[in-house]
mmCIF file of C-alpha atoms in Angstrom:
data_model
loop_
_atom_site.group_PDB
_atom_site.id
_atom_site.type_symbol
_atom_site.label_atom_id
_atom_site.label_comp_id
_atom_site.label_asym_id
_atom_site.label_seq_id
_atom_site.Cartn_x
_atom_site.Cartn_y
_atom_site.Cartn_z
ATOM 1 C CA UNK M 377 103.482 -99.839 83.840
ATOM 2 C CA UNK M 378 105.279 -96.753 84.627
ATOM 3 C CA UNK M 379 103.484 -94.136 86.911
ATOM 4 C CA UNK M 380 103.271 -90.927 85.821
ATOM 5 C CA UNK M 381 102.473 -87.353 87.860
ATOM 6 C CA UNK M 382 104.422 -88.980 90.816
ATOM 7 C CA UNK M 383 106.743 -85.703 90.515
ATOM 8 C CA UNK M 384 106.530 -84.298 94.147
ATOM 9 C CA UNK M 385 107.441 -80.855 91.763
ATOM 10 C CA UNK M 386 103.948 -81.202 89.743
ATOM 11 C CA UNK M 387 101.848 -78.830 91.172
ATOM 12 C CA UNK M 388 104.645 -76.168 90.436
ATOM 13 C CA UNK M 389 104.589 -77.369 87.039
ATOM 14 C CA UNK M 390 101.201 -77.197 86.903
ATOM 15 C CA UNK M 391 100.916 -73.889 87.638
ATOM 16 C CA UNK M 392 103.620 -72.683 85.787
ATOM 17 C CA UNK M 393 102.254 -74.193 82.377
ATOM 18 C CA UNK M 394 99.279 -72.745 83.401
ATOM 19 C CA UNK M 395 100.684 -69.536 82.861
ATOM 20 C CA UNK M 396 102.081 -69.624 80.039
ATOM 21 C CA UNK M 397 99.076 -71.255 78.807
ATOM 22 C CA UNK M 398 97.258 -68.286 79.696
ATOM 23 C CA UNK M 399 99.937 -65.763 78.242
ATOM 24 C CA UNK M 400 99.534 -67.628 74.778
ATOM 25 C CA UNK M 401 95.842 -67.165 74.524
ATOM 26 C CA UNK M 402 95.955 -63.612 75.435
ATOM 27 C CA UNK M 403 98.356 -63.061 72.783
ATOM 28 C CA UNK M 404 96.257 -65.075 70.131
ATOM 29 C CA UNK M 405 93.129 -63.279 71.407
ATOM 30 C CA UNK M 406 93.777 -60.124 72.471
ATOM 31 C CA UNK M 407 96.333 -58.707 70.575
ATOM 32 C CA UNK M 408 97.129 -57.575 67.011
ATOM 33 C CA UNK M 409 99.691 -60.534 65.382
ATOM 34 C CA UNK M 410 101.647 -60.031 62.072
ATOM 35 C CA UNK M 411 101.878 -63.284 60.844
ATOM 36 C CA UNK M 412 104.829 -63.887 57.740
ATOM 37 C CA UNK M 413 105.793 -67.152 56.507
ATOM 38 C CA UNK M 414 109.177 -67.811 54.784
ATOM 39 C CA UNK M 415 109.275 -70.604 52.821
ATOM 40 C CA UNK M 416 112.590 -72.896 51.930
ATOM 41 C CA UNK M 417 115.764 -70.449 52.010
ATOM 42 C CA UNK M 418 115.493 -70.393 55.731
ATOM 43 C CA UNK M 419 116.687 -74.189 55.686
ATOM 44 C CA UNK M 420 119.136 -73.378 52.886
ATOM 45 C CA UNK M 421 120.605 -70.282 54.378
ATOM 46 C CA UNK M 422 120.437 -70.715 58.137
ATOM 47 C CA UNK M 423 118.624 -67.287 58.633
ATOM 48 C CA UNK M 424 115.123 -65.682 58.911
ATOM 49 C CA UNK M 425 114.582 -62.943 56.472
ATOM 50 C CA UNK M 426 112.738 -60.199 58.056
ATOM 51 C CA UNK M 427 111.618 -57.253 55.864
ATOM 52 C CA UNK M 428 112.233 -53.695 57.023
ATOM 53 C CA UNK M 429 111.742 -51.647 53.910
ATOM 54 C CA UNK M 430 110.077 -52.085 50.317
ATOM 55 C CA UNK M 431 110.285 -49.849 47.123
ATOM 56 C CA UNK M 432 112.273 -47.627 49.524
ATOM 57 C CA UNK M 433 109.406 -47.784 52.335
ATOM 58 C CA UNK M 434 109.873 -48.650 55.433
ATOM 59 C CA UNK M 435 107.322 -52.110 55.740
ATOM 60 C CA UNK M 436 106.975 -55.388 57.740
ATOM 61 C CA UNK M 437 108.816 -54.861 61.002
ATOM 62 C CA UNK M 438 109.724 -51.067 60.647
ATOM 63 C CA UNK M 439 105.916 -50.238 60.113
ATOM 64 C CA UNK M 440 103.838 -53.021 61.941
ATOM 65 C CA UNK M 441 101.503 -52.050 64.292
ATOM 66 C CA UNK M 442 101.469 -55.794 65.718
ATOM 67 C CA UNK M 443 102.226 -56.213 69.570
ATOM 68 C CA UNK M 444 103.688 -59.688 67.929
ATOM 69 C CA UNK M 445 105.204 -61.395 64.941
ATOM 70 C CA UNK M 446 104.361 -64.812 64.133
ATOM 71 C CA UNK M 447 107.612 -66.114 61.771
ATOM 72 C CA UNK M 448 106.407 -69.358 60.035
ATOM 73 C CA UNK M 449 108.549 -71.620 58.889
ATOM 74 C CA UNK M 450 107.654 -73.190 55.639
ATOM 75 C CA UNK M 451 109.590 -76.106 54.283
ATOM 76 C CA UNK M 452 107.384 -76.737 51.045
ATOM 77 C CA UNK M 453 103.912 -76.969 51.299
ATOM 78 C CA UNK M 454 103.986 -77.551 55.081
ATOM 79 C CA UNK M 455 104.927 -75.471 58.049
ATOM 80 C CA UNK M 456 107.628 -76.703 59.703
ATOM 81 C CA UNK M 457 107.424 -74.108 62.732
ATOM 82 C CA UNK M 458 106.070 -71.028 63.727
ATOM 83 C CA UNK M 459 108.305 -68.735 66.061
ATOM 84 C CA UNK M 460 106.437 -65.931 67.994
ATOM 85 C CA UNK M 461 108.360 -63.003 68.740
ATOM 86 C CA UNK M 462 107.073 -59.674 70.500
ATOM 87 C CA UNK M 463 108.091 -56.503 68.060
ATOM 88 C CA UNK M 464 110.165 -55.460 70.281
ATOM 89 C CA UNK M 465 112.118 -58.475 70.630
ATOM 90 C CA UNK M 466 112.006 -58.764 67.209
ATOM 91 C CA UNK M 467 113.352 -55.043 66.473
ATOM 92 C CA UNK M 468 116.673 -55.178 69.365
ATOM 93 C CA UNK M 469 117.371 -58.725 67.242
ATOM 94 C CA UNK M 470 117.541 -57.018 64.212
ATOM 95 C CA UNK M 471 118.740 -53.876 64.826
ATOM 96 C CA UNK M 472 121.838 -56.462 66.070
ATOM 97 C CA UNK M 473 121.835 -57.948 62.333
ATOM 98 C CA UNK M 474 121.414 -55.096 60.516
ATOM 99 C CA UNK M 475 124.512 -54.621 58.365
ATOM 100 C CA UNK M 476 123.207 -58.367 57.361
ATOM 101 C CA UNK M 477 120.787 -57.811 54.647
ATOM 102 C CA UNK M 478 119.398 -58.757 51.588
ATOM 103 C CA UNK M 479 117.108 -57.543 48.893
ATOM 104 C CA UNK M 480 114.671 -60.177 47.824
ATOM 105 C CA UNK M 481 111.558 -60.277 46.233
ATOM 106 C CA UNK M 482 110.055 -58.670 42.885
ATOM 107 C CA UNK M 483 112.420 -56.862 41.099
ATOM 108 C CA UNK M 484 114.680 -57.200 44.339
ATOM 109 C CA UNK M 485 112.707 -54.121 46.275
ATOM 110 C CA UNK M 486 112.492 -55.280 49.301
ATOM 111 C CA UNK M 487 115.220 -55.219 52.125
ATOM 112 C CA UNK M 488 115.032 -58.198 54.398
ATOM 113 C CA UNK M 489 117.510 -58.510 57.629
ATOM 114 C CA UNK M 490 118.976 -61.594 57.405
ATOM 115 C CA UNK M 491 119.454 -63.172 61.667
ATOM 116 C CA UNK M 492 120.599 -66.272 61.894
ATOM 117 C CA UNK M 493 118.122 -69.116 63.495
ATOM 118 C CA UNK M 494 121.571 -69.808 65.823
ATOM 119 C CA UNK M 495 121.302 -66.270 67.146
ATOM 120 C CA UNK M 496 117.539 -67.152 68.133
ATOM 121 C CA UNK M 497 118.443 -70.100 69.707
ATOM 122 C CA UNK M 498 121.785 -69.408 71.541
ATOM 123 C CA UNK M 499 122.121 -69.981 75.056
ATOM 124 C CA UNK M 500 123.835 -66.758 75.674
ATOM 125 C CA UNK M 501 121.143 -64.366 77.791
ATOM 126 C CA UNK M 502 119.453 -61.900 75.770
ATOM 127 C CA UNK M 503 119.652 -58.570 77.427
#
């Protein structure tokens, strides 16, 4: 039987999941969240859609008042993932992407930047 914690590195592991542990409930506790869940095109497209303006109105990440942004993921009836931005993070990403929109929705009101999920994932350091 394998043994497992044997990691002469653990206690630094420990503590450092600790942390982040931590960080994650003070977000879900004591901050304000936006929460928006996209459902299919994400997977067809390659892209989150994140709305900026509706009916000419600036909306969803132009006039949150959210410390965070909860993205979920939807692939049907069933959340495939949930990615948790700060605004801020989530405003320098789009302001990057923002000749890359798209108006969705009811009668096609509302602008949406489009990023692509690569962008969020690349390995290049965000500055």
């Amino acid at each position: 039987m394998p043994k497992f914690n044997n990691d002469k590195k653990f206690d630094i592991d420990l503590k450092y999941g600790q942390v982040r542990e931590k960080r994650i409930a003070k977000i879900l506790f004591d901050k304000k969240l936006e929460v928006k869940t996209e459902r299919d095109w994400w997977r067809k497209t390659g892209n989150i859609a994140i709305e900026i303006e509706s009916y000419g109105k600036p909306s969803g990440l132009t006039s949150t008042e959210a410390s965070h942004w909860v993205h979920i993921l939807a692939d049907g009836d069933k959340d495939y993932c949930m990615l948790l931005f700060t605004v801020a993070q989530l405003k320098k990403l789009a302001r990057k992407y923002k000749d890359n929109f798209k108006m969705i929705g009811d009668n096609r009101a509302s602008k949406c930047i489009l990023i692509p999920l690569t962008e969020i994932f690349s390995k290049e350091k965000k500055k």
